[in-house]
PDB file of C-alpha atoms and ligand atoms in Angstrom:
ATOM      1  CA  MET B   1    -128.295 102.620  83.844  1.00 76.00           C
ATOM      2  CA  ALA B   2    -125.017 100.122  84.088  1.00 90.00           C
ATOM      3  CA  THR B   3    -123.252 100.665  87.074  1.00 95.00           C
ATOM      4  CA  LYS B   4    -119.812 102.143  86.173  1.00 97.00           C
ATOM      5  CA  ILE B   5    -116.513 100.962  87.133  1.00 98.00           C
ATOM      6  CA  VAL B   6    -113.321 102.696  86.990  1.00 98.00           C
ATOM      7  CA  VAL B   7    -110.349 100.450  86.916  1.00 98.00           C
ATOM      8  CA  ASP B   8    -106.810 101.841  87.765  1.00 98.00           C
ATOM      9  CA  ALA B   9    -104.000  99.938  87.463  1.00 98.00           C
ATOM     10  CA  GLY B  10    -101.258 101.223  89.897  1.00 96.00           C
ATOM     11  CA  HIS B  11     -98.035 103.359  88.604  1.00 94.00           C
ATOM     12  CA  GLY B  12     -96.872 102.896  84.835  1.00 94.00           C
ATOM     13  CA  GLY B  13     -94.463 104.531  82.872  1.00 92.00           C
ATOM     14  CA  SER B  14     -91.546 106.001  84.497  1.00 90.00           C
ATOM     15  CA  ASN B  15     -93.346 104.826  87.825  1.00 91.00           C
ATOM     16  CA  PRO B  16     -92.991 100.709  87.470  1.00 93.00           C
ATOM     17  CA  GLY B  17     -93.977 100.666  91.214  1.00 92.00           C
ATOM     18  CA  ALA B  18     -92.105  97.748  93.245  1.00 92.00           C
ATOM     19  CA  MET B  19     -89.670  95.830  91.367  1.00 92.00           C
ATOM     20  CA  TYR B  20     -88.436  91.962  92.589  1.00 93.00           C
ATOM     21  CA  GLN B  21     -86.014  90.308  89.821  1.00 91.00           C
ATOM     22  CA  GLY B  22     -86.893  92.086  87.032  1.00 91.00           C
ATOM     23  CA  ARG B  23     -90.175  92.153  87.748  1.00 95.00           C
ATOM     24  CA  ARG B  24     -92.378  95.269  87.799  1.00 95.00           C
ATOM     25  CA  GLU B  25     -95.561  95.952  89.702  1.00 96.00           C
ATOM     26  CA  SER B  26     -97.059  98.288  87.047  1.00 96.00           C
ATOM     27  CA  ASP B  27     -96.932  95.734  84.349  1.00 97.00           C
ATOM     28  CA  ASP B  28     -98.324  93.282  86.868  1.00 98.00           C
ATOM     29  CA  ALA B  29    -100.948  95.518  87.689  1.00 98.00           C
ATOM     30  CA  LEU B  30    -101.886  96.145  84.355  1.00 98.00           C
ATOM     31  CA  ARG B  31    -102.542  92.668  83.677  1.00 98.00           C
ATOM     32  CA  LEU B  32    -104.923  92.155  86.226  1.00 98.00           C
ATOM     33  CA  ALA B  33    -106.446  95.315  86.091  1.00 98.00           C
ATOM     34  CA  MET B  34    -107.480  94.603  82.366  1.00 98.00           C
ATOM     35  CA  ALA B  35    -108.293  90.844  83.585  1.00 98.00           C
ATOM     36  CA  VAL B  36    -110.630  92.447  86.149  1.00 98.00           C
ATOM     37  CA  GLY B  37    -111.717  94.783  83.852  1.00 98.00           C
ATOM     38  CA  LYS B  38    -113.065  91.975  81.190  1.00 98.00           C
ATOM     39  CA  ILE B  39    -114.654  90.069  83.659  1.00 98.00           C
ATOM     40  CA  LEU B  40    -116.893  93.066  84.603  1.00 98.00           C
ATOM     41  CA  GLU B  41    -117.282  94.192  81.159  1.00 98.00           C
ATOM     42  CA  SER B  42    -118.890  90.550  80.095  1.00 97.00           C
ATOM     43  CA  GLU B  43    -120.827  90.647  83.183  1.00 96.00           C
ATOM     44  CA  GLY B  44    -122.832  93.914  82.067  1.00 96.00           C
ATOM     45  CA  TYR B  45    -120.843  96.383  84.258  1.00 97.00           C
ATOM     46  CA  ASP B  46    -119.635  99.830  82.701  1.00 97.00           C
ATOM     47  CA  VAL B  47    -115.467  99.532  82.499  1.00 98.00           C
ATOM     48  CA  SER B  48    -113.299 102.366  82.011  1.00 98.00           C
ATOM     49  CA  TYR B  49    -109.490 101.938  82.628  1.00 98.00           C
ATOM     50  CA  THR B  50    -107.045 104.923  83.875  1.00 97.00           C
ATOM     51  CA  ARG B  51    -104.648 103.593  82.038  1.00 97.00           C
ATOM     52  CA  THR B  52    -104.714 100.254  78.735  1.00 97.00           C
ATOM     53  CA  SER B  53    -100.842 100.690  78.303  1.00 97.00           C
ATOM     54  CA  ASP B  54     -97.273 101.190  79.928  1.00 96.00           C
ATOM     55  CA  VAL B  55     -98.076 105.177  80.493  1.00 95.00           C
ATOM     56  CA  THR B  56     -97.185 107.394  83.250  1.00 94.00           C
ATOM     57  CA  GLN B  57     -99.674 108.985  85.606  1.00 93.00           C
ATOM     58  CA  SER B  58     -99.989 110.836  88.655  1.00 92.00           C
ATOM     59  CA  VAL B  59    -102.336 109.862  91.407  1.00 94.00           C
ATOM     60  CA  GLY B  60    -103.923 112.894  91.162  1.00 94.00           C
ATOM     61  CA  GLN B  61    -104.352 111.857  87.628  1.00 95.00           C
ATOM     62  CA  LYS B  62    -105.952 108.475  88.204  1.00 96.00           C
ATOM     63  CA  ALA B  63    -108.458 110.414  90.876  1.00 96.00           C
ATOM     64  CA  ALA B  64    -109.136 112.572  88.322  1.00 96.00           C
ATOM     65  CA  ILE B  65    -110.156 110.429  85.404  1.00 97.00           C
ATOM     66  CA  ALA B  66    -112.505 108.318  87.635  1.00 97.00           C
ATOM     67  CA  ASN B  67    -114.077 111.948  89.089  1.00 97.00           C
ATOM     68  CA  GLU B  68    -114.439 112.970  85.407  1.00 96.00           C
ATOM     69  CA  GLU B  69    -116.017 109.756  84.526  1.00 95.00           C
ATOM     70  CA  GLY B  70    -118.619 109.836  87.356  1.00 96.00           C
ATOM     71  CA  ALA B  71    -117.584 106.378  87.858  1.00 97.00           C
ATOM     72  CA  ASP B  72    -119.659 104.694  90.878  1.00 97.00           C
ATOM     73  CA  LEU B  73    -116.872 102.565  92.234  1.00 98.00           C
ATOM     74  CA  PHE B  74    -112.724 103.173  91.854  1.00 98.00           C
ATOM     75  CA  VAL B  75    -110.598 100.115  92.210  1.00 98.00           C
ATOM     76  CA  SER B  76    -107.127 100.188  91.819  1.00 98.00           C
ATOM     77  CA  ILE B  77    -104.887  97.081  91.087  1.00 98.00           C
ATOM     78  CA  HIS B  78    -101.209  96.990  92.858  1.00 97.00           C
ATOM     79  CA  ARG B  79     -98.736  94.493  94.058  1.00 97.00           C
ATOM     80  CA  ASN B  80     -97.263  94.761  97.329  1.00 95.00           C
ATOM     81  CA  ALA B  81     -93.441  94.897  98.640  1.00 92.00           C
ATOM     82  CA  GLY B  82     -91.539  94.525 102.061  1.00 87.00           C
ATOM     83  CA  GLU B  83     -88.579  96.172 102.855  1.00 83.00           C
ATOM     84  CA  TYR B  84     -86.178  92.945 101.770  1.00 86.00           C
ATOM     85  CA  PRO B  85     -87.580  90.285  99.754  1.00 90.00           C
ATOM     86  CA  GLY B  86     -89.534  87.565 101.039  1.00 92.00           C
ATOM     87  CA  GLN B  87     -90.304  89.675 103.595  1.00 90.00           C
ATOM     88  CA  TYR B  88     -93.889  89.435 103.867  1.00 93.00           C
ATOM     89  CA  THR B  89     -96.509  87.403 102.080  1.00 96.00           C
ATOM     90  CA  GLY B  90    -100.542  87.964 101.432  1.00 97.00           C
ATOM     91  CA  VAL B  91    -102.924  90.029 100.337  1.00 97.00           C
ATOM     92  CA  GLN B  92    -104.663  93.213 101.337  1.00 97.00           C
ATOM     93  CA  THR B  93    -107.228  96.019 100.547  1.00 97.00           C
ATOM     94  CA  LEU B  94    -106.990  99.619 101.652  1.00 97.00           C
ATOM     95  CA  ILE B  95    -109.803 101.799 101.867  1.00 97.00           C
ATOM     96  CA  TYR B  96    -110.053 105.459 103.060  1.00 96.00           C
ATOM     97  CA  ASP B  97    -111.958 104.897 106.043  1.00 95.00           C
ATOM     98  CA  ASP B  98    -114.024 101.828 108.176  1.00 94.00           C
ATOM     99  CA  SER B  99    -117.329 101.743 106.831  1.00 93.00           C
ATOM    100  CA  GLY B 100    -119.741 101.779 103.946  1.00 94.00           C
ATOM    101  CA  ILE B 101    -119.888  99.664 100.939  1.00 96.00           C
ATOM    102  CA  LYS B 102    -115.935  99.617 100.332  1.00 97.00           C
ATOM    103  CA  LYS B 103    -115.060  97.711 103.078  1.00 97.00           C
ATOM    104  CA  GLN B 104    -117.459  94.752 102.629  1.00 97.00           C
ATOM    105  CA  MET B 105    -116.332  94.824  99.146  1.00 98.00           C
ATOM    106  CA  ALA B 106    -112.668  94.717 100.602  1.00 98.00           C
ATOM    107  CA  GLU B 107    -113.201  91.905 102.832  1.00 97.00           C
ATOM    108  CA  ARG B 108    -114.953  89.817 100.067  1.00 97.00           C
ATOM    109  CA  ILE B 109    -112.110  90.350  97.375  1.00 98.00           C
ATOM    110  CA  ASN B 110    -109.436  89.333 100.313  1.00 98.00           C
ATOM    111  CA  ALA B 111    -111.488  86.771 101.221  1.00 97.00           C
ATOM    112  CA  ASN B 112    -112.169  85.206  97.568  1.00 98.00           C
ATOM    113  CA  LEU B 113    -108.245  85.551  97.162  1.00 98.00           C
ATOM    114  CA  ALA B 114    -107.414  84.025 100.400  1.00 97.00           C
ATOM    115  CA  ALA B 115    -109.523  81.182  99.263  1.00 97.00           C
ATOM    116  CA  LEU B 116    -106.575  80.757  96.361  1.00 97.00           C
ATOM    117  CA  GLY B 117    -104.355  80.505  98.644  1.00 97.00           C
ATOM    118  CA  PHE B 118    -103.001  83.763  99.790  1.00 97.00           C
ATOM    119  CA  ARG B 119    -102.580  84.389 103.188  1.00 97.00           C
ATOM    120  CA  ASN B 120    -105.376  87.376 104.180  1.00 97.00           C
ATOM    121  CA  ALA B 121    -103.606  90.520 105.312  1.00 96.00           C
ATOM    122  CA  GLY B 122    -106.861  91.781 106.053  1.00 96.00           C
ATOM    123  CA  ILE B 123    -108.016  95.434 105.189  1.00 96.00           C
ATOM    124  CA  SER B 124    -106.139  98.674 105.886  1.00 95.00           C
ATOM    125  CA  ILE B 125    -107.684 101.888 106.668  1.00 95.00           C
ATOM    126  CA  ARG B 126    -105.458 104.540 104.520  1.00 94.00           C
ATOM    127  CA  PRO B 127    -107.167 108.121 104.760  1.00 92.00           C
ATOM    128  CA  ASN B 128    -103.661 110.008 103.055  1.00 90.00           C
ATOM    129  CA  LEU B 129    -103.920 107.675  99.699  1.00 93.00           C
ATOM    130  CA  VAL B 130    -104.656 110.452  96.898  1.00 94.00           C
ATOM    131  CA  VAL B 131    -106.278 107.769  95.299  1.00 96.00           C
ATOM    132  CA  LEU B 132    -108.492 106.864  98.209  1.00 96.00           C
ATOM    133  CA  ASN B 133    -109.597 110.378  99.452  1.00 94.00           C
ATOM    134  CA  SER B 134    -109.805 112.501  95.850  1.00 95.00           C
ATOM    135  CA  THR B 135    -112.095 110.036  94.447  1.00 96.00           C
ATOM    136  CA  GLU B 136    -115.554 111.064  94.582  1.00 96.00           C
ATOM    137  CA  MET B 137    -116.583 107.254  94.704  1.00 97.00           C
ATOM    138  CA  PRO B 138    -115.980 104.557  97.538  1.00 97.00           C
ATOM    139  CA  ALA B 139    -112.466 103.400  96.293  1.00 98.00           C
ATOM    140  CA  LEU B 140    -110.830 100.133  96.493  1.00 98.00           C
ATOM    141  CA  LEU B 141    -106.788 100.199  96.027  1.00 98.00           C
ATOM    142  CA  VAL B 142    -106.446  95.833  96.073  1.00 98.00           C
ATOM    143  CA  GLU B 143    -102.481  94.663  96.695  1.00 98.00           C
ATOM    144  CA  ALA B 144    -102.249  91.425  94.942  1.00 98.00           C
ATOM    145  CA  GLY B 145     -99.959  89.936  96.846  1.00 97.00           C
ATOM    146  CA  PHE B 146     -96.716  90.126  97.388  1.00 96.00           C
ATOM    147  CA  ILE B 147     -94.461  91.105  94.210  1.00 96.00           C
ATOM    148  CA  ASP B 148     -91.282  90.260  96.325  1.00 94.00           C
ATOM    149  CA  SER B 149     -92.307  87.353  97.827  1.00 96.00           C
ATOM    150  CA  ASP B 150     -91.578  83.718  95.514  1.00 97.00           C
ATOM    151  CA  THR B 151     -95.092  82.434  97.440  1.00 97.00           C
ATOM    152  CA  ASP B 152     -96.949  85.349  96.264  1.00 98.00           C
ATOM    153  CA  ASN B 153     -95.597  85.486  92.623  1.00 98.00           C
ATOM    154  CA  ARG B 154     -96.152  81.790  92.162  1.00 98.00           C
ATOM    155  CA  LEU B 155     -99.526  81.955  92.746  1.00 98.00           C
ATOM    156  CA  PHE B 156    -100.230  85.127  91.387  1.00 98.00           C
ATOM    157  CA  ASP B 157     -98.355  83.189  87.594  1.00 97.00           C
ATOM    158  CA  SER B 158    -100.418  80.283  88.122  1.00 97.00           C
ATOM    159  CA  ARG B 159    -103.934  80.928  89.502  1.00 97.00           C
ATOM    160  CA  PHE B 160    -103.898  84.673  87.207  1.00 98.00           C
ATOM    161  CA  GLN B 161    -107.232  84.382  85.718  1.00 98.00           C
ATOM    162  CA  ALA B 162    -109.144  83.104  88.925  1.00 98.00           C
ATOM    163  CA  MET B 163    -107.472  86.081  91.184  1.00 98.00           C
ATOM    164  CA  ALA B 164    -109.107  88.415  88.434  1.00 98.00           C
ATOM    165  CA  GLN B 165    -112.102  86.027  88.846  1.00 98.00           C
ATOM    166  CA  ALA B 166    -111.814  86.118  92.716  1.00 98.00           C
ATOM    167  CA  VAL B 167    -111.564  90.355  92.650  1.00 98.00           C
ATOM    168  CA  ALA B 168    -114.146  90.822  90.642  1.00 98.00           C
ATOM    169  CA  ASP B 169    -116.770  88.113  92.347  1.00 98.00           C
ATOM    170  CA  GLY B 170    -115.755  90.470  95.302  1.00 98.00           C
ATOM    171  CA  ILE B 171    -116.922  93.392  93.080  1.00 98.00           C
ATOM    172  CA  THR B 172    -120.144  92.021  92.202  1.00 97.00           C
ATOM    173  CA  GLU B 173    -121.108  90.103  94.893  1.00 95.00           C
ATOM    174  CA  THR B 174    -121.049  92.970  96.936  1.00 96.00           C
ATOM    175  CA  LEU B 175    -123.217  94.779  94.325  1.00 94.00           C
ATOM    176  CA  GLU B 176    -125.848  92.346  94.178  1.00 89.00           C
ATOM    177  CA  GLY B 177    -125.914  92.367  97.645  1.00 85.00           C
ATOM    178  CA  GLN B 178    -125.867  95.938  97.642  1.00 73.00           C
ATOM    179  CA  ARG B 179    -129.004  95.499  95.134  1.00 65.00           C
ATOM    180  CA  VAL B 180    -131.774  93.222  97.089  1.00 57.00           C
ATOM    181  CA  THR B 181    -131.084  95.685  99.599  1.00 49.00           C
ATOM    182  CA  SER B 182    -132.064  99.085  97.936  1.00 46.00           C
ATOM    183  CA  SER B 183    -135.108  97.735  95.874  1.00 45.00           C
ATOM    184  CA  ASP B 184    -135.962  96.355  99.432  1.00 48.00           C
ATOM    185  CA  VAL B 185    -136.321  99.619 100.841  1.00 45.00           C
ATOM    186  CA  SER B 186    -137.703 101.091  97.629  1.00 43.00           C
ATOM    187  CA  GLU B 187    -140.734  98.483  96.858  1.00 41.00           C
ATOM    188  CA  GLU B 188    -143.300 101.173  95.268  1.00 41.00           C
ATOM    189  CA  GLU B 189    -140.377 101.902  92.731  1.00 41.00           C
ATOM    190  CA  PRO B 190    -142.542 100.710  89.718  1.00 43.00           C
ATOM    191  CA  ASP B 191    -139.453 100.491  87.847  1.00 45.00           C
ATOM    192  CA  GLY B 192    -136.940  98.034  88.258  1.00 41.00           C
ATOM    193  CA  GLU B 193    -133.864  99.086  86.089  1.00 42.00           C
ATOM    194  CA  GLU B 194    -133.627 101.988  87.706  1.00 41.00           C
ATOM    195  CA  ARG B 195    -133.062  99.555  91.031  1.00 41.00           C
ATOM    196  CA  ARG B 196    -130.002  97.996  89.664  1.00 44.00           C
ATOM    197  CA  ARG B 197    -127.965 100.835  90.135  1.00 42.00           C
ATOM    198  CA  PRO B 198    -127.203 100.692  93.789  1.00 44.00           C
ATOM    199  CA  PRO B 199    -126.880 103.293  96.246  1.00 45.00           C
ATOM    200  CA  MET B 200    -123.249 104.378  96.763  1.00 47.00           C
ATOM    201  CA  HIS B 201    -123.216 107.948  95.267  1.00 45.00           C
ATOM    202  CA  GLN B 202    -125.225 108.674  98.189  1.00 42.00           C
ATOM    203  CA  ARG B 203    -121.796 107.982 100.388  1.00 39.00           C
ATOM    204  CA  PRO B 204    -121.638 111.793 101.953  1.00 40.00           C
ATOM    205  CA  PRO B 205    -119.348 113.973 100.408  1.00 40.00           C
ATOM    206  CA  MET B 206    -117.779 114.383 104.334  1.00 40.00           C
ATOM    207  CA  MET B 207    -116.661 111.230 104.313  1.00 40.00           C
ATOM    208  CA  CYS B 208    -113.495 112.076 101.710  1.00 41.00           C
ATOM    209  CA  PRO B 209    -112.032 115.508 102.194  1.00 40.00           C
ATOM    210  CA  PRO B 210    -110.385 116.581  98.963  1.00 43.00           C
ATOM    211  CA  MET B 211    -106.648 116.945 100.137  1.00 44.00           C
ATOM    212  CA  PRO B 212    -105.109 120.372  98.823  1.00 45.00           C
ATOM    213  CA  PRO B 213    -102.167 119.216  97.224  1.00 48.00           C
ATOM    214  CA  VAL B 214    -103.740 117.040  94.523  1.00 45.00           C
ATOM    215  CA  PRO B 215    -103.470 118.538  91.384  1.00 46.00           C
ATOM    216  CA  PRO B 216    -106.522 119.378  88.698  1.00 47.00           C
ATOM    217  CA  MET B 217    -106.067 116.905  85.424  1.00 47.00           C
ATOM    218  CA  PRO B 218    -104.457 119.428  83.124  1.00 46.00           C
ATOM    219  CA  PRO B 219    -106.767 119.722  79.943  1.00 46.00           C
ATOM    220  CA  GLU B 220    -102.998 118.652  78.064  1.00 44.00           C
ATOM    221  CA  GLU B 221     -99.855 117.747  78.985  1.00 42.00           C
ATOM    222  CA  PRO B 222     -98.432 120.768  81.265  1.00 42.00           C
ATOM    223  CA  GLU B 223     -94.775 122.036  79.639  1.00 54.00           C
ATOM    224  CA  GLU B 224     -93.322 121.922  82.898  1.00 68.00           C
ATOM    225  CA  LEU B 225     -94.448 119.909  86.040  1.00 75.00           C
ATOM    226  CA  TYR B 226     -92.698 120.520  89.672  1.00 80.00           C
ATOM    227  CA  ARG B 227     -91.936 117.601  91.272  1.00 82.00           C
ATOM    228  CA  VAL B 228     -91.080 116.957  94.921  1.00 88.00           C
ATOM    229  CA  GLN B 229     -87.659 115.319  95.641  1.00 90.00           C
ATOM    230  CA  ALA B 230     -86.887 113.238  98.382  1.00 91.00           C
ATOM    231  CA  GLY B 231     -83.680 111.642  97.357  1.00 91.00           C
ATOM    232  CA  ALA B 232     -81.291 110.684  94.575  1.00 90.00           C
ATOM    233  CA  PHE B 233     -79.217 107.666  94.626  1.00 90.00           C
ATOM    234  CA  ARG B 234     -76.735 105.707  92.436  1.00 87.00           C
ATOM    235  CA  GLU B 235     -78.249 102.683  94.053  1.00 86.00           C
ATOM    236  CA  ARG B 236     -81.791 100.842  93.192  1.00 85.00           C
ATOM    237  CA  GLN B 237     -81.835  99.450  96.386  1.00 87.00           C
ATOM    238  CA  ASN B 238     -81.751 102.773  98.235  1.00 90.00           C
ATOM    239  CA  ALA B 239     -84.187 104.444  96.074  1.00 91.00           C
ATOM    240  CA  ASP B 240     -86.837 101.618  96.776  1.00 89.00           C
ATOM    241  CA  ASN B 241     -86.055 101.809 100.918  1.00 89.00           C
ATOM    242  CA  LEU B 242     -86.840 105.707 100.926  1.00 91.00           C
ATOM    243  CA  LEU B 243     -89.793 105.063  98.621  1.00 90.00           C
ATOM    244  CA  GLN B 244     -91.082 102.156 100.932  1.00 88.00           C
ATOM    245  CA  LEU B 245     -91.182 104.641 103.814  1.00 89.00           C
ATOM    246  CA  LEU B 246     -92.995 107.603 101.923  1.00 89.00           C
ATOM    247  CA  GLU B 247     -95.248 104.790 100.670  1.00 85.00           C
ATOM    248  CA  ASN B 248     -96.062 103.680 104.248  1.00 82.00           C
ATOM    249  CA  ASP B 249     -96.508 107.556 105.533  1.00 82.00           C
ATOM    250  CA  GLY B 250     -99.328 107.701 102.782  1.00 81.00           C
ATOM    251  CA  PHE B 251     -97.389 109.587 100.112  1.00 84.00           C
ATOM    252  CA  PRO B 252     -97.928 109.320  96.044  1.00 80.00           C
ATOM    253  CA  ALA B 253     -94.222 108.191  95.625  1.00 86.00           C
ATOM    254  CA  PHE B 254     -92.638 106.957  92.560  1.00 86.00           C
ATOM    255  CA  ILE B 255     -88.765 106.533  91.694  1.00 85.00           C
ATOM    256  CA  VAL B 256     -87.599 108.517  88.104  1.00 82.00           C
ATOM    257  CA  TYR B 257     -84.429 107.303  86.882  1.00 79.00           C
ATOM    258  CA  GLN B 258     -82.698 110.107  85.031  1.00 80.00           C
ATOM    259  CA  ASP B 259     -78.980 111.135  84.720  1.00 79.00           C
ATOM    260  CA  GLY B 260     -77.531 107.821  86.333  1.00 82.00           C
ATOM    261  CA  LEU B 261     -79.567 108.724  89.257  1.00 85.00           C
ATOM    262  CA  TYR B 262     -83.166 107.140  91.104  1.00 88.00           C
ATOM    263  CA  LYS B 263     -84.891 109.701  92.108  1.00 89.00           C
ATOM    264  CA  VAL B 264     -87.251 109.353  94.395  1.00 91.00           C
ATOM    265  CA  GLN B 265     -90.369 112.013  93.807  1.00 89.00           C
ATOM    266  CA  VAL B 266     -93.578 112.592  95.513  1.00 87.00           C
ATOM    267  CA  GLY B 267     -96.018 114.167  93.002  1.00 76.00           C
ATOM    268  CA  ALA B 268     -95.576 115.832  89.473  1.00 75.00           C
ATOM    269  CA  PHE B 269     -97.602 119.337  90.049  1.00 77.00           C
ATOM    270  CA  SER B 270     -98.462 121.703  87.160  1.00 74.00           C
ATOM    271  CA  ARG B 271     -99.197 124.452  89.731  1.00 78.00           C
ATOM    272  CA  LEU B 272     -96.138 125.417  91.433  1.00 82.00           C
ATOM    273  CA  SER B 273     -98.685 125.781  94.413  1.00 81.00           C
ATOM    274  CA  ASN B 274     -99.508 122.607  94.897  1.00 82.00           C
ATOM    275  CA  ALA B 275     -96.068 121.370  94.466  1.00 84.00           C
ATOM    276  CA  ILE B 276     -95.326 123.714  97.832  1.00 86.00           C
ATOM    277  CA  ALA B 277     -98.415 122.418  99.630  1.00 85.00           C
ATOM    278  CA  MET B 278     -97.315 118.683  98.895  1.00 87.00           C
ATOM    279  CA  GLU B 279     -93.517 119.329  99.679  1.00 88.00           C
ATOM    280  CA  ARG B 280     -94.620 121.002 103.211  1.00 87.00           C
ATOM    281  CA  GLU B 281     -96.751 117.726 103.891  1.00 87.00           C
ATOM    282  CA  VAL B 282     -93.574 115.755 103.320  1.00 89.00           C
ATOM    283  CA  ARG B 283     -91.030 117.470 105.321  1.00 88.00           C
ATOM    284  CA  GLU B 284     -93.149 117.760 108.061  1.00 86.00           C
ATOM    285  CA  LYS B 285     -92.928 113.955 108.388  1.00 85.00           C
ATOM    286  CA  GLY B 286     -89.426 114.353 108.627  1.00 85.00           C
ATOM    287  CA  TYR B 287     -88.127 114.008 105.132  1.00 87.00           C
ATOM    288  CA  ASN B 288     -85.653 115.949 103.438  1.00 85.00           C
ATOM    289  CA  THR B 289     -87.036 117.713 100.199  1.00 86.00           C
ATOM    290  CA  TYR B 290     -86.914 120.231  97.324  1.00 84.00           C
ATOM    291  CA  ILE B 291     -88.772 120.897  94.647  1.00 84.00           C
ATOM    292  CA  THR B 292     -87.398 120.419  90.970  1.00 82.00           C
ATOM    293  CA  THR B 293     -88.808 121.012  87.191  1.00 77.00           C
TER     294      THR B 293
HETATM  295 ZN1   ZN K 301     -98.320 100.107  94.106  1.00 92.32          ZN
END
């Protein structure tokens, strides 16, 4: 059985993620995610995507897709942004904790991207990110350069295919290494085919405790969603600033443009109790919040 990899293009639809001069993180992420997936598919991996078009998804939904697919690995593609344009450059890969195959993979991806000219900003441990803590398999979030850096955008555009290859290679090189190790320890295994599956699923579940406020994926689009709102602004920049603060605190924040206002929200929940749990968490971090539908 081929290793099953779910590739996630970050954000999407009404949540474009970071924006810079008309460029949207959700578009860059989708393009790169599809290119990475295509390479992995061509190498025989069983690849699925959380989205293949510009649709809105909560981070909880993204994690739920990977869980329902029974994936062996989850890779989310994003682009980074600083507090102001040009503040930072570089690639970074986020993981839930400092251990296991995901760490090796993150380091390889960063190194492969750095070989193309990106600054290597290393790995970042982010236990609060929903796509990292609610996925039941090793999960990585690749920040493929800063979208508000002209330097990084030039690299992104001129070395696009090489970047996709760098991310895919970081994954496959690590899996290949793992494969050798796993066949070393199970020498009496008669069927070589079985050994091809790396033992990633053996990660103890306690390493990745699910966060309570994550909504289960609804079987169909719910009629009404409860959203935790942390602010509403006429100026996009003000909304972006708050978004960044929330993201830095690990919240799955996004911006919705509605009635002439940029609304900064955290999560969209079909169950009020989940929205309340998230609201409490956001409020405890010092944000002014309320629940809206
Ligand atoms: Zn992002």
